[in-house]
mmCIF file of C-alpha atoms and ligand atoms in Angstrom:
data_model
loop_
_atom_site.group_PDB
_atom_site.id
_atom_site.type_symbol
_atom_site.label_atom_id
_atom_site.label_comp_id
_atom_site.label_asym_id
_atom_site.label_seq_id
_atom_site.Cartn_x
_atom_site.Cartn_y
_atom_site.Cartn_z
ATOM 1 C CA MET A 1 102.487 66.988 68.681
ATOM 2 C CA THR A 2 102.557 69.113 71.712
ATOM 3 C CA THR A 3 102.476 67.620 75.283
ATOM 4 C CA PRO A 4 99.383 68.633 77.170
ATOM 5 C CA ALA A 5 100.112 71.292 80.030
ATOM 6 C CA PRO A 6 100.374 69.746 83.402
ATOM 7 C CA ALA A 7 97.688 70.258 85.959
ATOM 8 C CA PRO A 8 98.650 73.218 88.179
ATOM 9 C CA PHE A 9 100.613 72.357 91.439
ATOM 10 C CA GLY A 10 97.743 73.303 93.562
ATOM 11 C CA THR A 11 95.375 71.106 92.122
ATOM 12 C CA ARG A 12 97.858 68.069 92.010
ATOM 13 C CA LEU A 13 98.641 68.918 95.764
ATOM 14 C CA ARG A 14 94.849 68.801 96.909
ATOM 15 C CA ALA A 15 94.471 65.548 95.162
ATOM 16 C CA ALA A 16 97.653 64.141 96.880
ATOM 17 C CA MET A 17 96.541 65.503 100.256
ATOM 18 C CA ASP A 18 93.112 63.658 99.732
ATOM 19 C CA ALA A 19 94.413 60.552 98.610
ATOM 20 C CA ARG A 20 97.489 60.323 101.025
ATOM 21 C CA GLY A 21 96.785 62.724 103.859
ATOM 22 C CA PRO A 22 98.397 66.039 104.064
ATOM 23 C CA LEU A 23 101.748 65.285 105.500
ATOM 24 C CA CYS A 24 105.162 66.436 104.032
ATOM 25 C CA VAL A 25 108.206 64.545 105.338
ATOM 26 C CA GLY A 26 111.479 66.347 105.080
ATOM 27 C CA ILE A 27 114.713 64.531 103.833
ATOM 28 C CA ASP A 28 117.188 66.219 106.149
ATOM 29 C CA PRO A 29 120.348 64.111 106.234
ATOM 30 C CA HIS A 30 121.955 65.677 109.389
ATOM 31 C CA PRO A 31 125.458 64.364 110.316
ATOM 32 C CA SER A 32 124.128 63.207 113.618
ATOM 33 C CA LEU A 33 121.205 61.139 111.698
ATOM 34 C CA LEU A 34 123.655 59.517 109.595
ATOM 35 C CA ALA A 35 125.785 58.597 112.707
ATOM 36 C CA ASP A 36 122.439 57.416 114.632
ATOM 37 C CA TRP A 37 121.706 55.254 111.315
ATOM 38 C CA GLY A 38 125.054 53.729 111.621
ATOM 39 C CA LEU A 39 126.307 55.683 108.431
ATOM 40 C CA GLY A 40 129.275 57.426 107.699
ATOM 41 C CA ASP A 41 129.034 61.241 107.149
ATOM 42 C CA ASP A 42 130.082 60.760 103.369
ATOM 43 C CA VAL A 43 128.631 60.580 100.182
ATOM 44 C CA ALA A 44 127.845 56.683 100.629
ATOM 45 C CA GLY A 45 125.934 57.496 103.785
ATOM 46 C CA LEU A 46 124.073 60.094 102.167
ATOM 47 C CA GLU A 47 123.014 58.002 99.336
ATOM 48 C CA ARG A 48 121.946 55.146 101.656
ATOM 49 C CA PHE A 49 120.032 57.381 103.909
ATOM 50 C CA THR A 50 118.255 59.215 101.180
ATOM 51 C CA ARG A 51 117.310 56.081 99.213
ATOM 52 C CA THR A 52 116.061 54.552 102.450
ATOM 53 C CA VAL A 53 113.640 57.355 103.134
ATOM 54 C CA VAL A 54 112.572 57.822 99.651
ATOM 55 C CA ASP A 55 111.819 53.856 99.368
ATOM 56 C CA ALA A 56 109.993 53.799 102.306
ATOM 57 C CA LEU A 57 107.804 56.962 102.012
ATOM 58 C CA ALA A 58 107.674 58.121 98.430
ATOM 59 C CA GLY A 59 104.658 55.732 97.840
ATOM 60 C CA ARG A 60 102.698 56.912 100.937
ATOM 61 C CA VAL A 61 103.233 60.646 101.897
ATOM 62 C CA ALA A 62 101.671 63.516 99.821
ATOM 63 C CA VAL A 63 105.091 65.540 99.956
ATOM 64 C CA LEU A 64 108.685 64.911 100.389
ATOM 65 C CA LYS A 65 110.822 67.697 100.987
ATOM 66 C CA PRO A 66 114.705 67.493 100.496
ATOM 67 C CA GLN A 67 116.817 70.040 102.255
ATOM 68 C CA SER A 68 119.072 71.175 99.704
ATOM 69 C CA ALA A 69 121.852 72.176 102.067
ATOM 70 C CA PHE A 70 122.485 68.758 103.393
ATOM 71 C CA PHE A 71 123.034 67.457 99.923
ATOM 72 C CA GLU A 72 125.300 70.609 98.757
ATOM 73 C CA ARG A 73 127.732 70.181 101.551
ATOM 74 C CA PHE A 74 128.988 66.966 99.392
ATOM 75 C CA GLY A 75 129.510 68.954 96.337
ATOM 76 C CA SER A 76 128.651 67.570 92.800
ATOM 77 C CA ARG A 77 128.305 64.002 94.164
ATOM 78 C CA GLY A 78 125.803 65.209 96.815
ATOM 79 C CA ILE A 79 123.811 67.103 94.146
ATOM 80 C CA ALA A 80 123.755 63.680 92.069
ATOM 81 C CA VAL A 81 122.270 61.915 95.064
ATOM 82 C CA LEU A 82 119.704 64.788 95.252
ATOM 83 C CA GLU A 83 118.758 64.456 91.471
ATOM 84 C CA ARG A 84 118.187 60.750 92.056
ATOM 85 C CA ALA A 85 116.110 61.406 94.979
ATOM 86 C CA VAL A 86 113.903 63.944 93.300
ATOM 87 C CA ALA A 87 113.297 61.395 90.265
ATOM 88 C CA ASP A 88 112.684 58.247 92.421
ATOM 89 C CA ALA A 89 110.428 60.223 94.700
ATOM 90 C CA ARG A 90 108.105 61.748 91.721
ATOM 91 C CA ALA A 91 108.126 58.229 89.912
ATOM 92 C CA ALA A 92 106.640 56.667 93.133
ATOM 93 C CA GLY A 93 103.937 59.458 93.264
ATOM 94 C CA ALA A 94 105.303 61.849 95.883
ATOM 95 C CA LEU A 95 105.344 65.473 95.085
ATOM 96 C CA VAL A 96 108.744 66.901 95.596
ATOM 97 C CA LEU A 97 109.015 70.186 97.341
ATOM 98 C CA MET A 98 112.807 71.460 96.998
ATOM 99 C CA ASP A 99 113.803 72.963 100.232
ATOM 100 C CA ALA A 100 116.163 75.537 98.702
ATOM 101 C CA LYS A 101 114.990 78.825 100.088
ATOM 102 C CA ARG A 102 116.187 80.746 97.186
ATOM 103 C CA GLY A 103 115.856 84.509 96.864
ATOM 104 C CA ASP A 104 117.968 87.105 94.882
ATOM 105 C CA ILE A 105 117.525 90.113 92.465
ATOM 106 C CA GLY A 106 115.112 89.280 89.619
ATOM 107 C CA SER A 107 117.664 88.420 86.967
ATOM 108 C CA THR A 108 119.464 85.956 89.271
ATOM 109 C CA MET A 109 116.215 84.628 90.489
ATOM 110 C CA ALA A 110 115.472 83.715 86.839
ATOM 111 C CA ALA A 111 118.379 81.247 87.111
ATOM 112 C CA TYR A 112 117.115 79.844 90.224
ATOM 113 C CA ALA A 113 113.881 79.366 88.554
ATOM 114 C CA SER A 114 115.533 77.509 85.714
ATOM 115 C CA ALA A 115 117.467 75.401 88.154
ATOM 116 C CA TYR A 116 114.253 73.959 90.031
ATOM 117 C CA LEU A 117 111.379 74.873 87.789
ATOM 118 C CA ASP A 118 112.152 74.118 84.295
ATOM 119 C CA PRO A 119 110.901 70.714 83.594
ATOM 120 C CA ALA A 120 113.971 70.003 81.286
ATOM 121 C CA GLY A 121 116.382 70.633 84.180
ATOM 122 C CA PRO A 122 117.753 67.538 86.226
ATOM 123 C CA LEU A 123 116.606 69.292 89.626
ATOM 124 C CA PHE A 124 113.008 70.146 88.373
ATOM 125 C CA SER A 125 110.741 69.749 91.341
ATOM 126 C CA ASP A 126 106.932 70.160 91.892
ATOM 127 C CA ALA A 127 107.624 73.172 94.029
ATOM 128 C CA VAL A 128 110.351 75.035 95.479
ATOM 129 C CA THR A 129 110.860 77.138 98.752
ATOM 130 C CA VAL A 130 111.797 80.752 98.247
ATOM 131 C CA SER A 131 112.565 83.703 100.490
ATOM 132 C CA PRO A 132 110.816 87.078 99.700
ATOM 133 C CA TYR A 133 112.961 89.219 101.699
ATOM 134 C CA LEU A 134 114.679 90.922 98.756
ATOM 135 C CA GLY A 135 110.960 92.029 98.021
ATOM 136 C CA PHE A 136 108.176 89.999 96.944
ATOM 137 C CA GLY A 137 108.640 91.362 93.339
ATOM 138 C CA SER A 138 111.956 89.931 93.183
ATOM 139 C CA LEU A 139 110.303 86.382 92.986
ATOM 140 C CA ARG A 140 108.478 87.144 89.735
ATOM 141 C CA PRO A 141 110.629 84.788 87.546
ATOM 142 C CA ALA A 142 110.021 82.034 89.867
ATOM 143 C CA LEU A 143 106.372 82.684 89.859
ATOM 144 C CA ASP A 144 106.059 83.020 86.333
ATOM 145 C CA ALA A 145 108.332 79.941 85.778
ATOM 146 C CA ALA A 146 106.208 77.815 88.137
ATOM 147 C CA ARG A 147 102.872 78.837 86.416
ATOM 148 C CA ALA A 148 104.246 77.713 83.009
ATOM 149 C CA ALA A 149 105.476 74.429 84.339
ATOM 150 C CA GLY A 150 102.442 73.508 86.569
ATOM 151 C CA ALA A 151 104.749 73.666 89.624
ATOM 152 C CA GLY A 152 104.460 75.650 93.011
ATOM 153 C CA VAL A 153 106.511 78.186 94.902
ATOM 154 C CA PHE A 154 106.377 78.291 98.908
ATOM 155 C CA ALA A 155 107.293 81.777 100.034
ATOM 156 C CA LEU A 156 108.603 82.148 103.591
ATOM 157 C CA ALA A 157 106.054 84.328 105.553
ATOM 158 C CA LEU A 158 105.987 83.485 109.327
ATOM 159 C CA THR A 159 109.116 81.141 109.679
ATOM 160 C CA SER A 160 109.407 78.592 112.630
ATOM 161 C CA ASN A 161 112.518 80.133 114.134
ATOM 162 C CA PRO A 162 112.356 82.912 116.847
ATOM 163 C CA GLU A 163 114.873 85.155 115.059
ATOM 164 C CA GLY A 164 112.457 85.555 111.983
ATOM 165 C CA ALA A 165 110.145 87.927 113.987
ATOM 166 C CA GLU A 166 112.828 90.820 113.685
ATOM 167 C CA VAL A 167 112.129 90.951 109.929
ATOM 168 C CA GLN A 168 108.455 89.247 109.608
ATOM 169 C CA HIS A 169 106.769 91.224 112.326
ATOM 170 C CA ALA A 170 108.270 94.520 111.213
ATOM 171 C CA VAL A 171 105.638 97.106 110.370
ATOM 172 C CA ARG A 172 105.571 98.739 107.081
ATOM 173 C CA PRO A 173 104.581 102.518 106.378
ATOM 174 C CA ASP A 174 101.177 101.455 105.568
ATOM 175 C CA GLY A 175 100.698 100.034 108.872
ATOM 176 C CA THR A 176 100.742 96.283 107.721
ATOM 177 C CA THR A 177 103.500 93.749 108.771
ATOM 178 C CA VAL A 178 106.054 92.589 106.278
ATOM 179 C CA ALA A 179 104.645 89.065 106.792
ATOM 180 C CA ALA A 180 101.029 90.150 106.131
ATOM 181 C CA SER A 181 102.217 91.665 102.932
ATOM 182 C CA VAL A 182 103.838 88.402 101.592
ATOM 183 C CA LEU A 183 100.521 86.693 102.554
ATOM 184 C CA THR A 184 98.595 89.341 100.675
ATOM 185 C CA ALA A 185 100.712 89.035 97.425
ATOM 186 C CA LEU A 186 100.433 85.132 97.450
ATOM 187 C CA LYS A 187 96.673 85.450 97.550
ATOM 188 C CA ALA A 188 96.773 87.593 94.600
ATOM 189 C CA GLU A 189 98.833 85.145 92.801
ATOM 190 C CA ASN A 190 96.357 82.332 93.701
ATOM 191 C CA ALA A 191 93.342 84.585 92.492
ATOM 192 C CA ALA A 192 92.846 82.777 88.946
ATOM 193 C CA GLU A 193 92.896 79.118 90.595
ATOM 194 C CA ALA A 194 90.768 80.364 93.453
ATOM 195 C CA ALA A 195 88.108 81.750 90.901
ATOM 196 C CA GLU A 196 87.834 78.189 89.530
ATOM 197 C CA GLY A 197 87.361 76.664 93.026
ATOM 198 C CA ARG A 198 90.993 75.231 93.144
ATOM 199 C CA LEU A 199 93.526 75.533 95.767
ATOM 200 C CA GLY A 200 96.222 77.700 94.348
ATOM 201 C CA SER A 201 99.895 76.918 93.385
ATOM 202 C CA TYR A 202 101.476 79.800 95.565
ATOM 203 C CA GLY A 203 102.006 78.680 99.036
ATOM 204 C CA ALA A 204 103.353 80.285 102.294
ATOM 205 C CA VAL A 205 105.585 78.856 105.033
ATOM 206 C CA VAL A 206 104.182 79.521 108.552
ATOM 207 C CA GLY A 207 105.788 77.637 111.384
ATOM 208 C CA ALA A 208 103.412 75.301 113.351
ATOM 209 C CA THR A 209 105.523 76.595 116.402
ATOM 210 C CA LEU A 210 103.785 80.007 116.190
ATOM 211 C CA GLY A 211 100.667 79.813 118.380
ATOM 212 C CA GLY A 212 98.431 82.726 117.699
ATOM 213 C CA THR A 213 100.948 85.057 116.245
ATOM 214 C CA ALA A 214 99.534 85.331 112.877
ATOM 215 C CA HIS A 215 96.274 86.217 114.320
ATOM 216 C CA ARG A 216 97.945 88.806 116.623
ATOM 217 C CA LEU A 217 99.671 90.431 113.574
ATOM 218 C CA GLY A 218 96.347 90.502 111.671
ATOM 219 C CA ALA A 219 98.004 88.346 108.928
ATOM 220 C CA ASP A 220 95.382 86.749 106.906
ATOM 221 C CA LEU A 221 96.255 83.232 106.300
ATOM 222 C CA ALA A 222 93.394 82.560 103.774
ATOM 223 C CA ILE A 223 95.607 82.984 100.796
ATOM 224 C CA ASP A 224 93.683 80.184 98.840
ATOM 225 C CA GLY A 225 96.919 78.318 98.445
ATOM 226 C CA PRO A 226 98.904 75.923 100.638
ATOM 227 C CA LEU A 227 100.416 76.530 103.987
ATOM 228 C CA LEU A 228 103.438 74.780 104.691
ATOM 229 C CA ALA A 229 103.821 74.217 108.430
ATOM 230 C CA PRO A 230 107.294 73.281 109.556
ATOM 231 C CA GLY A 231 108.168 72.952 113.182
ATOM 232 C CA ILE A 232 106.386 69.795 114.106
ATOM 233 C CA GLY A 233 108.625 67.399 116.072
ATOM 234 C CA ALA A 234 112.101 68.394 116.938
ATOM 235 C CA GLN A 235 111.302 72.131 117.271
ATOM 236 C CA GLY A 236 108.557 71.534 119.639
ATOM 237 C CA ALA A 237 105.282 71.813 118.013
ATOM 238 C CA THR A 238 102.611 68.997 117.721
ATOM 239 C CA PRO A 239 99.740 68.344 115.251
ATOM 240 C CA ALA A 240 97.482 69.535 117.950
ATOM 241 C CA ASP A 241 98.898 73.082 117.796
ATOM 242 C CA LEU A 242 97.834 73.510 114.125
ATOM 243 C CA PRO A 243 94.251 74.820 114.797
ATOM 244 C CA ALA A 244 95.440 77.506 116.979
ATOM 245 C CA VAL A 245 97.984 78.687 114.482
ATOM 246 C CA PHE A 246 95.947 78.420 111.423
ATOM 247 C CA GLY A 247 92.121 78.459 112.337
ATOM 248 C CA ALA A 248 89.777 77.867 109.628
ATOM 249 C CA ALA A 249 92.784 77.810 107.139
ATOM 250 C CA VAL A 250 93.841 74.414 108.517
ATOM 251 C CA ARG A 251 92.265 72.639 105.600
ATOM 252 C CA ASN A 252 95.107 73.994 103.408
ATOM 253 C CA VAL A 253 97.734 73.217 105.852
ATOM 254 C CA VAL A 254 100.646 70.627 104.926
ATOM 255 C CA PRO A 255 102.363 70.038 108.153
ATOM 256 C CA SER A 256 105.980 69.251 107.648
ATOM 257 C CA VAL A 257 108.104 67.089 109.779
ATOM 258 C CA SER A 258 111.776 65.891 109.313
ATOM 259 C CA ARG A 259 113.737 64.575 112.428
ATOM 260 C CA GLY A 260 110.496 63.601 114.009
ATOM 261 C CA VAL A 261 110.146 60.987 111.429
ATOM 262 C CA LEU A 262 113.656 60.578 110.430
ATOM 263 C CA ARG A 263 115.032 59.429 113.916
ATOM 264 C CA HIS A 264 112.972 56.382 113.477
ATOM 265 C CA GLY A 265 115.097 55.087 110.911
ATOM 266 C CA PRO A 266 116.978 53.167 109.502
ATOM 267 C CA ASP A 267 114.394 50.676 109.683
ATOM 268 C CA ALA A 268 111.940 51.271 106.765
ATOM 269 C CA ALA A 269 108.919 49.749 108.904
ATOM 270 C CA SER A 270 109.706 52.144 111.634
ATOM 271 C CA LEU A 271 109.892 55.174 109.317
ATOM 272 C CA VAL A 272 106.435 54.237 107.597
ATOM 273 C CA ALA A 273 104.946 53.707 111.134
ATOM 274 C CA ALA A 274 106.173 57.171 112.409
ATOM 275 C CA ALA A 275 105.052 58.783 109.382
ATOM 276 C CA SER A 276 101.652 57.198 109.523
ATOM 277 C CA ARG A 277 101.140 58.090 113.326
ATOM 278 C CA MET A 278 101.928 61.614 112.413
ATOM 279 C CA ALA A 279 99.434 61.372 109.492
ATOM 280 C CA ASP A 280 96.635 60.188 111.684
ATOM 281 C CA GLU A 281 97.282 62.999 114.372
ATOM 282 C CA VAL A 282 97.315 65.665 111.516
ATOM 283 C CA ARG A 283 94.001 64.000 110.053
ATOM 284 C CA ALA A 284 92.526 64.086 113.429
ATOM 285 C CA VAL A 285 92.894 67.976 113.855
ATOM 286 C CA ALA A 286 92.625 68.980 109.947
ATOM 287 C CA GLU A 287 88.967 67.303 109.583
HETATM 288 O O1 OMP B 1 110.928 76.021 104.661
HETATM 289 C C1 OMP B 1 111.116 75.206 105.444
HETATM 290 O O2 OMP B 1 110.828 74.041 105.280
HETATM 291 C C2 OMP B 1 111.491 75.719 106.883
HETATM 292 C C3 OMP B 1 110.745 76.993 107.343
HETATM 293 C C4 OMP B 1 110.895 77.343 108.630
HETATM 294 O O3 OMP B 1 110.131 78.233 108.840
HETATM 295 N N1 OMP B 1 111.140 76.447 109.470
HETATM 296 C C5 OMP B 1 111.766 75.159 109.193
HETATM 297 O O4 OMP B 1 112.091 74.478 110.041
HETATM 298 N N2 OMP B 1 111.959 74.923 107.763
HETATM 299 C C6 OMP B 1 112.603 73.546 107.379
HETATM 300 O O5 OMP B 1 111.854 72.656 107.927
HETATM 301 C C7 OMP B 1 112.969 71.420 108.285
HETATM 302 C C8 OMP B 1 112.490 71.353 109.988
HETATM 303 O O6 OMP B 1 113.206 70.120 110.212
HETATM 304 P P1 OMP B 1 112.760 69.339 111.590
HETATM 305 O O7 OMP B 1 112.916 70.456 112.694
HETATM 306 O O8 OMP B 1 113.807 68.232 111.776
HETATM 307 O O9 OMP B 1 111.461 68.852 111.319
HETATM 308 C C9 OMP B 1 114.163 71.974 108.122
HETATM 309 O O10 OMP B 1 114.576 71.386 106.685
HETATM 310 C C10 OMP B 1 113.925 73.539 107.907
HETATM 311 O O11 OMP B 1 114.916 74.059 107.011
#
């Protein structure tokens, strides 16, 4: 007996956004946050921090986004905490976006794809962040693995940090910017799902901090897929900034906040209250 193919990521994401609101909360166990929570900068602190966030929020928010680096810094025991977080968050109904920002030559990209996008793997996630700056085509193994698994991919297009501009705003020989070409490539990946009236599974990362940059660059955000918008909270953007950045595409935006929610811990009720305040603010601008 064969198991039925899972619904595509974009379809599952739209359902989660409708049911829970579109917010993504990042799990970024910075050493300074561990200290603020009264925890040690060690595996026990990492585990307590992560479990608190997952227990408080995985039953409520659409997406949880663990930042892999904060787990990798503790080696194999940190990765074990990450594995458990992914499993627990998914079991509680959150979609897990693994923030690993992987990008490599195609043959190595295939190995990254099997790390995060093979349903049999211990770190299998609903989606993963990838960097297209070795050339969008180098992402092909991840795009194909995601399609096969009903998972998703978020490619960095216009990142929230000011340094991103030197690469992403660069103009190609055909007159388009590098960022615009990434968005165009994602739109092509989403074509089949869009033709069925569904949200695509191939997303772009576009910082909430960017103001009218995408518009100025002539970058088309109507990629028929989700737009992850980090930069809210600690990096200075607010939900009120989203319409200016995204225009009509705001309906497909998944605003992402890490420290802006996490700084309210370790009290679970305070974490929940912070996330729901943020979700209300987002809903007010996205509808
Ligand atoms: O892909 C990301 O998530 C990402 C892309 C980007 O352009 N900017 C950005 O800040 N991020 C991530 O989003 C999170 C932002 O954290 P806070 O600034 O604490 O909300 C971090 O995990 C970043 O690595």
